[in-house]
Every structure is written in structure tokens, then in C-alpha cells.
Amino acid sequence: ASSDPSASSSTDTLVASSGEPSKMKAWVYDEYGDVSVLRAEDGVLVPQVEEDQVLVKVVAAALNPVDFKRMQGKFKATDSPLPTIPGYDVAGIVVKVGSQVKILKEGDEVYGDINEKTLESPKQSGSLAEFTAVEEKLLALKPQKIDFAQAAGLPLAIETAYEGLEKAGFSAGKTILVLGGAGGVGSLVIQVAKQVLGASRVAATASTGKLELLKSLGVDLAIDYTKENFEDLPEKFDVVFDTVGQGDKAVKAVKEGGCVVVLTGAVTPPGFRFVVTSDGASLTKLNPFIEEGKIKPVVDPKGPFPFSQVVEAFTYLETGRATGKVVIYPI
Ligand code: NDP
């Protein structure tokens, strides 16, 4: 290849001296807005790999509500500069390692949330692309039991579930009510509480058509929110985990001395809100439960959406009706 990159007029994949391409396909936006700002590009530069990072050939990615909130400019003040390739969640194959990388090597199958701090300078070069550069510490080896599409749906949601339960001091024998049990995060709060932390009783809310799913995930009491108000039930819980934004009602369902984890919307004491921190070590800790089939990823049956249908996938997630995770595959 010429040493002058501008000498090439083609956007065809160029191969750098180290063997991986220098240009890739990616979804990009260069202004904030709704899905109409998204465009598919062919000649985007493959991100540089820093010392502590690996380059991942993306096999599957997943969407999270933070992706569209960020795209709408809701976190403008702490976002990295535009243009942006969106996407936090990734599953793929390591194709290059930085000089300070200790454990991962080329060929490893990995998954993770590529942004350590969700809202503070998330990467400009996200997972909705053929390649993404990620700090080794944010990744874990992909469990063999699950495929790349299933793995891509886990990281941000399961790390949120686990971190929220830890912050709530959840432990064996306690009871929990999960608001939004059929969503990306809720479906994993249920499973982590029950299978990993030993909840004695799990209740969760969803609409009528999703109650069977809740039961299949281990829910003891599935509450149809179209027919019942959870806050009016006589039963109270040690922890209420609110993924919906019902903080005011959530506090009415918690026992004296219990706590309420709130992911979005208003917080009323004893509720608290937190923002997830990505950490590959928590995925590694949870991997055995995934390998044993105790934690099952829930991939929304409308997907996986192929890479060409990222706009459709975003539009669907924004309805707030997704079941489990909206996954993009193949890429
Ligand atoms: P999803 O889009 O996956 O949630 C969709 C689900 O919500 C659907 O299954 C839907 O079920 C359910 N739902 C909607 N309204 C209700 C309701 N009134 N009662 C019960 N269930 C309901 O979102 P995520 O799970 O990925 O995220 C949830 C929220 O948490 C988002 O606002 C997200 O931004 C936030 N979040 C915050 C984090 C943090 O660190 N603070 C981290 C991760 C997420 P149905 O169709 O039956 O209504």
C-alpha cells in the first residue's frame, strides 16, 4: 500500500501491514437526533489499538436504551465528540492485542460492554462496526455454551443487574420484586437474584403475553401490570429493582428496612439510582452460571437483526416493548 493514504481513491478494504484491514463498515451519526441521523458507511477507519486494548472483529452486537438516549443528545455534556459509531455491547474475536495486554490473545472469543463509564466519554468508535478497540479489562471470554448473538446481549444488562443487586446488599434468602421483568435488564435481574444470589422468592411485572416467559426464568409470582397494581398487593419485598421508571410506586412495595434500586426516572427514599460500570471481571464471575445453563440469555424473537437493519432494530427498541435483548447479527 502507498504510504500516503489519500493516494487511494477507493473505499475498498485496504490491508494494513499488520494484516487487518484499515477500513471497515460501520453505522455512524454526525449530529444528534432520532434514527434518521444514522447512516451506514463503508470506508470508516478501523480504530487504533492502545496499549491496554485489543482489536475485536465484531461478530454480534446488541442495542441498549443508552444507545438511543445518547444519540438523541441526552448525555451531550459528557459525551465524546461527534461523529459517533454507536454500540456498547459486543461479542467477537480478538484479532490484535496492544503491547500491555496480559491475558487475551489473537483468536480468543470474547464479549463485553466496551465503555467502562457508561455516560463519561463513551467511545467514539462503538460496536456497530466490523471492528472495535476495547480495554482488555472490560472483556471476558465468551462462554462456550452460548453463541455470539446470545453473548452480545448480555454484558451491559447483566452487569447492571449484578451491580444493582450488590449495591442493594442482596443475599441468599431475601425476596425481590423486579419491575419490568421481561426487558433486557429485568430478565437478568430475575436470573441473577435467583440462580446466583439465592433469592427465596422472586416476583416480577410484565404485560399479559410475557408472564409465561417470566415463569420460565424462575419467577415465583408473575404480576400482570395491565390487571394489577403491584404497589397495592399485601406482599412486600426486601428489594424492589425498578427498570421501568416507577420509583414513586416502587417504594410502596418494599419492606421496612429494605431498599429500592432505580435505573431510570425519579428516585424516592429509600430508593437509590446508580449508573453501571463495565467490568470484565464480573462477566468472568458469572460465566460458570452461563456454562451450566443457570443463566439463559433472552434474545428478542424479532431479531437478531442483520447489520443492514440497525435502523429497524433501534426503532423497535425505542417502542419499549422488547423482550430480552435486541441483537444485531451477523455483522
Ligand atoms: P428494555 O427496552 O429492554 O425494556 C423493555 C421492557 O420493559 C419490555 O419487555 C416491557 O414489557 C417492559 N415494560 C415497559 N413498561 C413496563 C411497565 N409499566 N411494567 C412492567 N414492564 C414494563 O430496557 P432495558 O431493560 O435495557 O433498560 C430499562 C431502563 O433502564 C432503560 O431506561 C435504560 O436506559 C435503563 N438502564 C439504566 C442503567 C443504569 O446504569 N442506570 C443500565 C441499564 C439500563 P411489556 O412489553 O410487557 O410492557
mmCIF file of C-alpha atoms and ligand atoms in Angstrom:
data_model
loop_
_atom_site.group_PDB
_atom_site.id
_atom_site.type_symbol
_atom_site.label_atom_id
_atom_site.label_comp_id
_atom_site.label_asym_id
_atom_site.label_seq_id
_atom_site.Cartn_x
_atom_site.Cartn_y
_atom_site.Cartn_z
ATOM 1 C CA ALA A 1 0.000 0.000 0.000
ATOM 2 C CA SER A 2 1.076 3.593 -0.618
ATOM 3 C CA SER A 3 2.411 5.493 2.393
ATOM 4 C CA ASP A 4 0.029 8.318 1.508
ATOM 5 C CA PRO A 5 -3.466 7.179 2.460
ATOM 6 C CA SER A 6 -5.035 9.886 0.307
ATOM 7 C CA ALA A 7 -3.371 8.340 -2.736
ATOM 8 C CA SER A 8 -6.063 5.681 -2.708
ATOM 9 C CA SER A 9 -9.327 6.883 -4.161
ATOM 10 C CA SER A 10 -11.051 3.609 -3.406
ATOM 11 C CA THR A 11 -13.062 2.853 -0.294
ATOM 12 C CA ASP A 12 -12.420 -0.855 -0.807
ATOM 13 C CA THR A 13 -10.944 -2.606 2.183
ATOM 14 C CA LEU A 14 -7.262 -1.689 2.417
ATOM 15 C CA VAL A 15 -4.986 -4.093 4.200
ATOM 16 C CA ALA A 16 -2.505 -2.577 6.624
ATOM 17 C CA SER A 17 0.967 -4.051 7.003
ATOM 18 C CA SER A 18 -0.060 -5.930 10.152
ATOM 19 C CA GLY A 19 -2.687 -7.899 8.251
ATOM 20 C CA GLU A 20 -6.045 -6.499 9.343
ATOM 21 C CA PRO A 21 -7.956 -4.080 7.149
ATOM 22 C CA SER A 22 -7.558 -0.344 7.727
ATOM 23 C CA LYS A 23 -11.143 0.489 6.696
ATOM 24 C CA MET A 24 -14.442 -1.023 7.727
ATOM 25 C CA LYS A 25 -18.208 -0.870 7.544
ATOM 26 C CA ALA A 26 -19.887 0.962 10.413
ATOM 27 C CA TRP A 27 -23.071 2.771 11.425
ATOM 28 C CA VAL A 28 -22.279 6.426 12.078
ATOM 29 C CA TYR A 29 -24.030 9.637 13.066
ATOM 30 C CA ASP A 30 -22.537 13.115 12.978
ATOM 31 C CA GLU A 31 -25.347 15.043 14.617
ATOM 32 C CA TYR A 32 -27.703 14.253 17.490
ATOM 33 C CA GLY A 33 -31.259 13.222 16.671
ATOM 34 C CA ASP A 34 -33.642 10.318 16.088
ATOM 35 C CA VAL A 35 -32.842 7.232 13.963
ATOM 36 C CA SER A 36 -32.782 9.381 10.824
ATOM 37 C CA VAL A 37 -29.274 10.585 11.748
ATOM 38 C CA LEU A 38 -27.895 7.037 11.406
ATOM 39 C CA ARG A 39 -26.118 6.083 8.210
ATOM 40 C CA ALA A 40 -24.190 3.024 7.089
ATOM 41 C CA GLU A 41 -20.666 3.808 5.877
ATOM 42 C CA ASP A 42 -18.103 1.686 4.114
ATOM 43 C CA GLY A 43 -14.801 3.482 4.411
ATOM 44 C CA VAL A 44 -14.541 4.149 8.141
ATOM 45 C CA LEU A 45 -11.090 3.891 9.703
ATOM 46 C CA VAL A 46 -10.540 0.821 11.872
ATOM 47 C CA PRO A 47 -9.807 2.173 15.380
ATOM 48 C CA GLN A 48 -6.225 2.291 16.650
ATOM 49 C CA VAL A 49 -5.431 -0.164 19.419
ATOM 50 C CA GLU A 50 -3.988 1.382 22.567
ATOM 51 C CA GLU A 51 -1.516 -0.459 24.815
ATOM 52 C CA ASP A 52 -4.151 -1.915 27.128
ATOM 53 C CA GLN A 53 -6.648 -2.674 24.347
ATOM 54 C CA VAL A 54 -7.436 -5.464 21.930
ATOM 55 C CA LEU A 55 -8.987 -5.122 18.498
ATOM 56 C CA VAL A 56 -12.172 -7.176 18.277
ATOM 57 C CA LYS A 57 -13.596 -8.412 14.965
ATOM 58 C CA VAL A 58 -17.265 -7.871 15.811
ATOM 59 C CA VAL A 59 -19.457 -10.930 15.229
ATOM 60 C CA ALA A 60 -22.574 -9.669 17.036
ATOM 61 C CA ALA A 61 -23.603 -6.501 18.871
ATOM 62 C CA ALA A 62 -26.627 -5.563 20.959
ATOM 63 C CA LEU A 63 -28.542 -2.340 21.483
ATOM 64 C CA ASN A 64 -29.324 -0.742 24.828
ATOM 65 C CA PRO A 65 -31.623 2.193 25.586
ATOM 66 C CA VAL A 66 -28.484 4.226 26.387
ATOM 67 C CA ASP A 67 -27.567 4.000 22.685
ATOM 68 C CA PHE A 68 -30.648 5.912 21.567
ATOM 69 C CA LYS A 69 -30.612 8.271 24.552
ATOM 70 C CA ARG A 70 -27.004 9.146 23.702
ATOM 71 C CA MET A 71 -27.889 9.527 20.003
ATOM 72 C CA GLN A 72 -30.687 11.936 20.990
ATOM 73 C CA GLY A 73 -28.080 14.075 22.760
ATOM 74 C CA LYS A 74 -29.334 13.416 26.292
ATOM 75 C CA PHE A 75 -25.772 12.978 27.582
ATOM 76 C CA LYS A 76 -24.249 15.627 25.346
ATOM 77 C CA ALA A 77 -22.420 17.306 28.226
ATOM 78 C CA THR A 78 -20.286 14.234 28.987
ATOM 79 C CA ASP A 79 -20.301 12.539 25.566
ATOM 80 C CA SER A 80 -17.198 12.217 23.412
ATOM 81 C CA PRO A 81 -17.160 14.392 20.298
ATOM 82 C CA LEU A 82 -19.148 13.517 17.166
ATOM 83 C CA PRO A 83 -19.077 11.681 14.770
ATOM 84 C CA THR A 84 -20.088 8.577 16.707
ATOM 85 C CA ILE A 85 -20.257 4.900 15.905
ATOM 86 C CA PRO A 86 -22.851 3.752 18.478
ATOM 87 C CA GLY A 87 -22.892 0.430 20.347
ATOM 88 C CA TYR A 88 -21.778 -0.632 23.849
ATOM 89 C CA ASP A 89 -22.267 -4.403 23.739
ATOM 90 C CA VAL A 90 -20.062 -6.652 21.650
ATOM 91 C CA ALA A 91 -19.237 -10.305 21.079
ATOM 92 C CA GLY A 92 -16.446 -11.179 18.711
ATOM 93 C CA ILE A 93 -12.932 -12.421 18.095
ATOM 94 C CA VAL A 94 -9.655 -10.832 19.155
ATOM 95 C CA VAL A 95 -7.579 -10.064 16.050
ATOM 96 C CA LYS A 96 -4.850 -7.864 17.538
ATOM 97 C CA VAL A 97 -3.505 -7.117 21.020
ATOM 98 C CA GLY A 98 -1.864 -3.999 22.458
ATOM 99 C CA SER A 99 1.626 -4.160 23.986
ATOM 100 C CA GLN A 100 0.379 -4.145 27.616
ATOM 101 C CA VAL A 101 -2.320 -6.772 27.143
ATOM 102 C CA LYS A 102 -1.686 -9.597 29.595
ATOM 103 C CA ILE A 103 -4.110 -12.458 29.090
ATOM 104 C CA LEU A 104 -6.103 -12.171 25.879
ATOM 105 C CA LYS A 105 -4.562 -13.341 22.622
ATOM 106 C CA GLU A 106 -5.432 -13.396 18.954
ATOM 107 C CA GLY A 107 -8.243 -15.827 18.227
ATOM 108 C CA ASP A 108 -9.914 -15.567 21.652
ATOM 109 C CA GLU A 109 -13.717 -15.359 21.575
ATOM 110 C CA VAL A 110 -14.740 -12.507 23.859
ATOM 111 C CA TYR A 111 -17.694 -10.405 24.953
ATOM 112 C CA GLY A 112 -18.184 -7.220 26.943
ATOM 113 C CA ASP A 113 -19.504 -3.680 27.306
ATOM 114 C CA ILE A 114 -16.826 -1.558 25.634
ATOM 115 C CA ASN A 115 -17.419 1.575 27.757
ATOM 116 C CA GLU A 116 -16.149 1.471 31.334
ATOM 117 C CA LYS A 117 -18.146 4.550 32.355
ATOM 118 C CA THR A 118 -21.485 4.494 30.589
ATOM 119 C CA LEU A 119 -22.019 8.226 30.365
ATOM 120 C CA GLU A 120 -18.490 9.653 30.658
ATOM 121 C CA SER A 121 -16.785 9.872 27.271
ATOM 122 C CA PRO A 122 -18.129 6.624 25.859
ATOM 123 C CA LYS A 123 -16.040 5.582 22.850
ATOM 124 C CA GLN A 124 -16.470 7.349 19.525
ATOM 125 C CA SER A 125 -15.854 4.027 17.830
ATOM 126 C CA GLY A 126 -18.536 1.650 19.151
ATOM 127 C CA SER A 127 -19.621 -1.912 18.452
ATOM 128 C CA LEU A 128 -21.923 -1.293 15.465
ATOM 129 C CA ALA A 129 -18.959 -1.767 13.150
ATOM 130 C CA GLU A 130 -16.789 -4.554 11.795
ATOM 131 C CA PHE A 131 -14.084 -3.811 14.380
ATOM 132 C CA THR A 132 -13.924 -2.148 17.778
ATOM 133 C CA ALA A 133 -10.987 -1.485 20.132
ATOM 134 C CA VAL A 134 -11.617 -2.426 23.773
ATOM 135 C CA GLU A 135 -9.614 -2.424 27.010
ATOM 136 C CA GLU A 136 -8.776 -5.990 27.980
ATOM 137 C CA LYS A 137 -10.221 -5.441 31.474
ATOM 138 C CA LEU A 138 -13.694 -4.783 30.040
ATOM 139 C CA LEU A 139 -13.864 -8.154 28.282
ATOM 140 C CA ALA A 140 -14.316 -11.776 29.308
ATOM 141 C CA LEU A 141 -14.022 -14.999 27.358
ATOM 142 C CA LYS A 142 -17.346 -15.894 25.738
ATOM 143 C CA PRO A 143 -18.985 -18.901 27.423
ATOM 144 C CA GLN A 144 -18.886 -21.853 25.040
ATOM 145 C CA LYS A 145 -22.470 -22.786 25.850
ATOM 146 C CA ILE A 146 -23.854 -19.710 24.101
ATOM 147 C CA ASP A 147 -23.400 -18.326 20.587
ATOM 148 C CA PHE A 148 -22.126 -14.864 19.675
ATOM 149 C CA ALA A 149 -25.635 -13.415 19.252
ATOM 150 C CA GLN A 150 -26.639 -14.569 22.733
ATOM 151 C CA ALA A 151 -23.362 -13.371 24.249
ATOM 152 C CA ALA A 152 -23.688 -9.907 22.688
ATOM 153 C CA GLY A 153 -26.957 -9.364 24.556
ATOM 154 C CA LEU A 154 -25.526 -9.951 27.989
ATOM 155 C CA PRO A 155 -22.788 -7.517 29.053
ATOM 156 C CA LEU A 156 -24.348 -4.133 29.845
ATOM 157 C CA ALA A 157 -27.625 -5.644 31.056
ATOM 158 C CA ILE A 158 -26.151 -8.376 33.244
ATOM 159 C CA GLU A 159 -23.513 -6.063 34.701
ATOM 160 C CA THR A 160 -26.320 -3.640 35.591
ATOM 161 C CA ALA A 161 -28.314 -6.471 37.188
ATOM 162 C CA TYR A 162 -25.331 -7.731 39.178
ATOM 163 C CA GLU A 163 -24.028 -4.335 40.258
ATOM 164 C CA GLY A 164 -27.502 -3.176 41.320
ATOM 165 C CA LEU A 165 -28.096 -6.316 43.377
ATOM 166 C CA GLU A 166 -24.672 -5.978 45.002
ATOM 167 C CA LYS A 167 -25.275 -2.314 45.831
ATOM 168 C CA ALA A 168 -28.633 -3.305 47.352
ATOM 169 C CA GLY A 169 -26.834 -5.844 49.537
ATOM 170 C CA PHE A 170 -28.933 -8.644 48.091
ATOM 171 C CA SER A 171 -28.117 -12.069 49.555
ATOM 172 C CA ALA A 172 -29.441 -15.606 49.928
ATOM 173 C CA GLY A 173 -32.907 -15.960 51.427
ATOM 174 C CA LYS A 174 -34.064 -12.458 50.522
ATOM 175 C CA THR A 175 -37.112 -11.617 48.414
ATOM 176 C CA ILE A 176 -37.229 -9.325 45.409
ATOM 177 C CA LEU A 177 -39.721 -7.633 43.105
ATOM 178 C CA VAL A 178 -38.433 -6.815 39.611
ATOM 179 C CA LEU A 179 -40.320 -4.089 37.749
ATOM 180 C CA GLY A 180 -40.009 -4.754 34.010
ATOM 181 C CA GLY A 181 -39.074 -8.424 34.294
ATOM 182 C CA ALA A 182 -39.273 -9.123 30.550
ATOM 183 C CA GLY A 183 -36.838 -6.406 29.457
ATOM 184 C CA GLY A 184 -33.130 -6.616 28.760
ATOM 185 C CA VAL A 185 -32.076 -5.820 32.326
ATOM 186 C CA GLY A 186 -35.121 -7.235 34.144
ATOM 187 C CA SER A 187 -34.802 -10.701 32.580
ATOM 188 C CA LEU A 188 -31.280 -10.872 34.009
ATOM 189 C CA VAL A 189 -32.061 -9.371 37.431
ATOM 190 C CA ILE A 190 -34.538 -12.233 37.890
ATOM 191 C CA GLN A 191 -31.970 -14.879 36.983
ATOM 192 C CA VAL A 192 -29.019 -13.402 38.872
ATOM 193 C CA ALA A 193 -31.145 -12.912 42.024
ATOM 194 C CA LYS A 194 -32.481 -16.450 41.900
ATOM 195 C CA GLN A 195 -29.658 -18.537 40.425
ATOM 196 C CA VAL A 196 -26.552 -16.704 41.594
ATOM 197 C CA LEU A 197 -27.538 -14.966 44.828
ATOM 198 C CA GLY A 198 -30.125 -17.431 46.167
ATOM 199 C CA ALA A 199 -33.297 -15.333 46.347
ATOM 200 C CA SER A 200 -36.009 -17.157 48.297
ATOM 201 C CA ARG A 201 -38.786 -15.554 46.269
ATOM 202 C CA VAL A 202 -38.824 -13.551 43.054
ATOM 203 C CA ALA A 203 -41.787 -11.520 41.828
ATOM 204 C CA ALA A 204 -41.800 -9.547 38.601
ATOM 205 C CA THR A 205 -44.110 -7.390 36.496
ATOM 206 C CA ALA A 206 -44.853 -7.616 32.759
ATOM 207 C CA SER A 207 -47.820 -7.401 30.407
ATOM 208 C CA THR A 208 -50.111 -10.422 29.866
ATOM 209 C CA GLY A 209 -48.258 -12.030 26.943
ATOM 210 C CA LYS A 210 -44.938 -12.108 28.803
ATOM 211 C CA LEU A 211 -45.987 -13.793 32.050
ATOM 212 C CA GLU A 212 -45.027 -17.271 30.806
ATOM 213 C CA LEU A 213 -41.550 -16.001 29.956
ATOM 214 C CA LEU A 214 -41.190 -14.658 33.497
ATOM 215 C CA LYS A 215 -42.081 -18.070 34.928
ATOM 216 C CA SER A 216 -39.604 -19.783 32.622
ATOM 217 C CA LEU A 217 -36.882 -17.517 34.040
ATOM 218 C CA GLY A 218 -37.653 -18.609 37.602
ATOM 219 C CA VAL A 219 -40.236 -16.060 38.745
ATOM 220 C CA ASP A 220 -42.459 -17.309 41.602
ATOM 221 C CA LEU A 221 -45.044 -14.546 41.318
ATOM 222 C CA ALA A 222 -45.681 -13.080 37.851
ATOM 223 C CA ILE A 223 -47.712 -9.884 38.115
ATOM 224 C CA ASP A 224 -49.700 -8.706 35.079
ATOM 225 C CA TYR A 225 -49.382 -4.928 35.287
ATOM 226 C CA THR A 226 -52.320 -4.493 32.911
ATOM 227 C CA LYS A 227 -54.581 -6.091 35.544
ATOM 228 C CA GLU A 228 -52.980 -5.462 38.951
ATOM 229 C CA ASN A 229 -51.133 -2.657 40.703
ATOM 230 C CA PHE A 230 -48.069 -4.217 42.334
ATOM 231 C CA GLU A 231 -47.980 -1.424 44.925
ATOM 232 C CA ASP A 232 -51.437 -2.432 46.191
ATOM 233 C CA LEU A 233 -50.526 -6.076 46.873
ATOM 234 C CA PRO A 234 -50.231 -7.035 50.542
ATOM 235 C CA GLU A 235 -46.857 -8.718 49.973
ATOM 236 C CA LYS A 236 -43.768 -6.534 50.476
ATOM 237 C CA PHE A 237 -40.194 -7.291 49.410
ATOM 238 C CA ASP A 238 -36.653 -6.908 50.739
ATOM 239 C CA VAL A 239 -35.569 -5.330 47.467
ATOM 240 C CA VAL A 240 -37.505 -3.747 44.614
ATOM 241 C CA PHE A 241 -35.465 -3.428 41.393
ATOM 242 C CA ASP A 242 -37.061 -0.818 39.142
ATOM 243 C CA THR A 243 -36.064 -0.974 35.455
ATOM 244 C CA VAL A 244 -39.178 0.877 34.294
ATOM 245 C CA GLY A 245 -39.084 4.282 35.976
ATOM 246 C CA GLN A 246 -41.725 3.742 38.657
ATOM 247 C CA GLY A 247 -39.640 4.890 41.611
ATOM 248 C CA ASP A 248 -42.561 6.543 43.383
ATOM 249 C CA LYS A 249 -44.690 3.363 43.374
ATOM 250 C CA ALA A 250 -41.709 1.061 43.926
ATOM 251 C CA VAL A 251 -41.132 2.392 47.436
ATOM 252 C CA LYS A 252 -44.652 1.270 48.402
ATOM 253 C CA ALA A 253 -43.734 -2.373 47.719
ATOM 254 C CA VAL A 254 -40.586 -2.518 49.831
ATOM 255 C CA LYS A 255 -40.390 -3.869 53.379
ATOM 256 C CA GLU A 256 -39.322 -1.669 56.272
ATOM 257 C CA GLY A 257 -35.506 -1.576 56.147
ATOM 258 C CA GLY A 258 -35.390 -2.785 52.538
ATOM 259 C CA CYS A 259 -34.173 -0.882 49.509
ATOM 260 C CA VAL A 260 -35.179 0.124 46.004
ATOM 261 C CA VAL A 261 -32.774 0.064 43.067
ATOM 262 C CA VAL A 262 -33.772 2.569 40.399
ATOM 263 C CA LEU A 263 -32.263 2.618 36.901
ATOM 264 C CA THR A 264 -34.247 5.437 35.366
ATOM 265 C CA GLY A 265 -36.662 8.190 36.365
ATOM 266 C CA ALA A 266 -37.431 9.694 39.750
ATOM 267 C CA VAL A 267 -35.894 8.374 42.970
ATOM 268 C CA THR A 268 -37.744 8.449 46.279
ATOM 269 C CA PRO A 269 -36.025 7.336 49.520
ATOM 270 C CA PRO A 270 -35.148 4.567 50.349
ATOM 271 C CA GLY A 271 -34.543 4.266 46.616
ATOM 272 C CA PHE A 272 -31.144 4.893 45.060
ATOM 273 C CA ARG A 273 -30.024 5.239 41.488
ATOM 274 C CA PHE A 274 -26.664 4.246 40.040
ATOM 275 C CA VAL A 275 -25.051 4.083 36.622
ATOM 276 C CA VAL A 276 -23.417 0.807 35.650
ATOM 277 C CA THR A 277 -19.631 0.495 35.370
ATOM 278 C CA SER A 278 -18.411 -2.024 32.813
ATOM 279 C CA ASP A 279 -16.123 -4.706 34.224
ATOM 280 C CA GLY A 280 -14.966 -7.887 32.503
ATOM 281 C CA ALA A 281 -14.281 -9.483 35.886
ATOM 282 C CA SER A 282 -17.990 -9.585 36.727
ATOM 283 C CA LEU A 283 -18.675 -11.354 33.444
ATOM 284 C CA THR A 284 -15.917 -13.846 34.236
ATOM 285 C CA LYS A 285 -17.516 -14.419 37.656
ATOM 286 C CA LEU A 286 -20.906 -15.075 36.051
ATOM 287 C CA ASN A 287 -19.564 -17.279 33.228
ATOM 288 C CA PRO A 288 -19.894 -20.583 35.170
ATOM 289 C CA PHE A 289 -23.631 -19.926 35.675
ATOM 290 C CA ILE A 290 -23.986 -19.372 31.943
ATOM 291 C CA GLU A 291 -21.962 -22.501 31.102
ATOM 292 C CA GLU A 292 -24.200 -24.534 33.442
ATOM 293 C CA GLY A 293 -27.326 -23.136 31.782
ATOM 294 C CA LYS A 294 -28.481 -21.486 35.011
ATOM 295 C CA ILE A 295 -28.478 -18.072 33.380
ATOM 296 C CA LYS A 296 -30.099 -18.024 29.958
ATOM 297 C CA PRO A 297 -29.746 -15.052 27.640
ATOM 298 C CA VAL A 298 -33.091 -13.873 26.267
ATOM 299 C CA VAL A 299 -32.745 -12.692 22.670
ATOM 300 C CA ASP A 300 -35.815 -10.900 21.376
ATOM 301 C CA PRO A 301 -37.519 -13.196 18.852
ATOM 302 C CA LYS A 302 -37.972 -10.309 16.371
ATOM 303 C CA GLY A 303 -34.193 -10.467 15.947
ATOM 304 C CA PRO A 304 -31.370 -10.993 15.581
ATOM 305 C CA PHE A 305 -31.446 -8.110 13.123
ATOM 306 C CA PRO A 306 -28.842 -8.254 10.348
ATOM 307 C CA PHE A 307 -26.288 -5.423 10.211
ATOM 308 C CA SER A 308 -28.233 -3.778 7.375
ATOM 309 C CA GLN A 309 -31.283 -3.402 9.673
ATOM 310 C CA VAL A 310 -29.789 -1.396 12.534
ATOM 311 C CA VAL A 311 -32.332 1.405 11.976
ATOM 312 C CA GLU A 312 -35.233 -1.074 12.268
ATOM 313 C CA ALA A 313 -33.640 -2.528 15.410
ATOM 314 C CA PHE A 314 -33.322 0.920 17.039
ATOM 315 C CA THR A 315 -36.913 1.777 16.105
ATOM 316 C CA TYR A 316 -38.110 -1.442 17.697
ATOM 317 C CA LEU A 317 -36.090 -0.986 20.920
ATOM 318 C CA GLU A 318 -37.451 2.542 21.265
ATOM 319 C CA THR A 319 -41.013 1.199 21.468
ATOM 320 C CA GLY A 320 -40.107 -0.055 24.966
ATOM 321 C CA ARG A 321 -41.754 -3.396 24.167
ATOM 322 C CA ALA A 322 -38.654 -5.536 23.518
ATOM 323 C CA THR A 323 -38.481 -8.962 25.112
ATOM 324 C CA GLY A 324 -34.964 -9.530 26.395
ATOM 325 C CA LYS A 325 -32.275 -8.145 24.117
ATOM 326 C CA VAL A 326 -32.330 -6.594 20.661
ATOM 327 C CA VAL A 327 -29.329 -8.182 18.971
ATOM 328 C CA ILE A 328 -27.556 -7.292 15.716
ATOM 329 C CA TYR A 329 -26.175 -10.329 13.886
ATOM 330 C CA PRO A 330 -24.466 -11.127 11.631
ATOM 331 C CA ILE A 331 -22.131 -8.160 11.259
HETATM 332 P P1 NDP B 1 -35.848 -2.640 27.575
HETATM 333 O O1 NDP B 1 -36.117 -1.801 26.386
HETATM 334 O O2 NDP B 1 -35.262 -3.989 27.342
HETATM 335 O O3 NDP B 1 -37.210 -2.782 28.401
HETATM 336 C C1 NDP B 1 -38.344 -3.199 27.711
HETATM 337 C C2 NDP B 1 -39.260 -3.968 28.638
HETATM 338 O O4 NDP B 1 -39.845 -3.085 29.579
HETATM 339 C C3 NDP B 1 -40.380 -4.656 27.892
HETATM 340 O O5 NDP B 1 -40.224 -6.061 27.999
HETATM 341 C C4 NDP B 1 -41.627 -4.161 28.596
HETATM 342 O O6 NDP B 1 -42.540 -5.202 28.859
HETATM 343 C C5 NDP B 1 -41.115 -3.626 29.911
HETATM 344 N N1 NDP B 1 -42.004 -2.615 30.449
HETATM 345 C C6 NDP B 1 -42.326 -1.414 29.910
HETATM 346 N N2 NDP B 1 -43.206 -0.757 30.693
HETATM 347 C C7 NDP B 1 -43.454 -1.578 31.738
HETATM 348 C C8 NDP B 1 -44.277 -1.489 32.896
HETATM 349 N N3 NDP B 1 -45.036 -0.398 33.142
HETATM 350 N N4 NDP B 1 -44.261 -2.504 33.791
HETATM 351 C C9 NDP B 1 -43.513 -3.595 33.576
HETATM 352 N N5 NDP B 1 -42.725 -3.760 32.494
HETATM 353 C C10 NDP B 1 -42.700 -2.761 31.589
HETATM 354 O O7 NDP B 1 -34.915 -1.775 28.527
HETATM 355 P P2 NDP B 1 -33.675 -2.228 29.465
HETATM 356 O O8 NDP B 1 -34.117 -3.328 30.347
HETATM 357 O O9 NDP B 1 -32.477 -2.426 28.638
HETATM 358 O O10 NDP B 1 -33.462 -0.888 30.296
HETATM 359 C C11 NDP B 1 -34.501 -0.430 31.146
HETATM 360 C C12 NDP B 1 -34.223 1.012 31.567
HETATM 361 O O11 NDP B 1 -33.094 1.058 32.425
HETATM 362 C C13 NDP B 1 -33.925 1.982 30.424
HETATM 363 O O12 NDP B 1 -34.481 3.231 30.735
HETATM 364 C C14 NDP B 1 -32.422 2.072 30.444
HETATM 365 O O13 NDP B 1 -31.916 3.268 29.893
HETATM 366 C C15 NDP B 1 -32.141 1.977 31.927
HETATM 367 N N6 NDP B 1 -30.809 1.468 32.244
HETATM 368 C C16 NDP B 1 -30.065 2.149 33.147
HETATM 369 C C17 NDP B 1 -28.828 1.654 33.527
HETATM 370 C C18 NDP B 1 -28.032 2.363 34.577
HETATM 371 O O14 NDP B 1 -26.858 2.053 34.741
HETATM 372 N N7 NDP B 1 -28.620 3.276 35.328
HETATM 373 C C19 NDP B 1 -28.257 0.458 32.906
HETATM 374 C C20 NDP B 1 -29.147 -0.220 32.004
HETATM 375 C C21 NDP B 1 -30.389 0.287 31.679
HETATM 376 P P3 NDP B 1 -44.063 -5.073 28.325
HETATM 377 O O15 NDP B 1 -44.000 -5.134 26.826
HETATM 378 O O16 NDP B 1 -44.732 -6.239 28.969
HETATM 379 O O17 NDP B 1 -44.548 -3.732 28.798
#
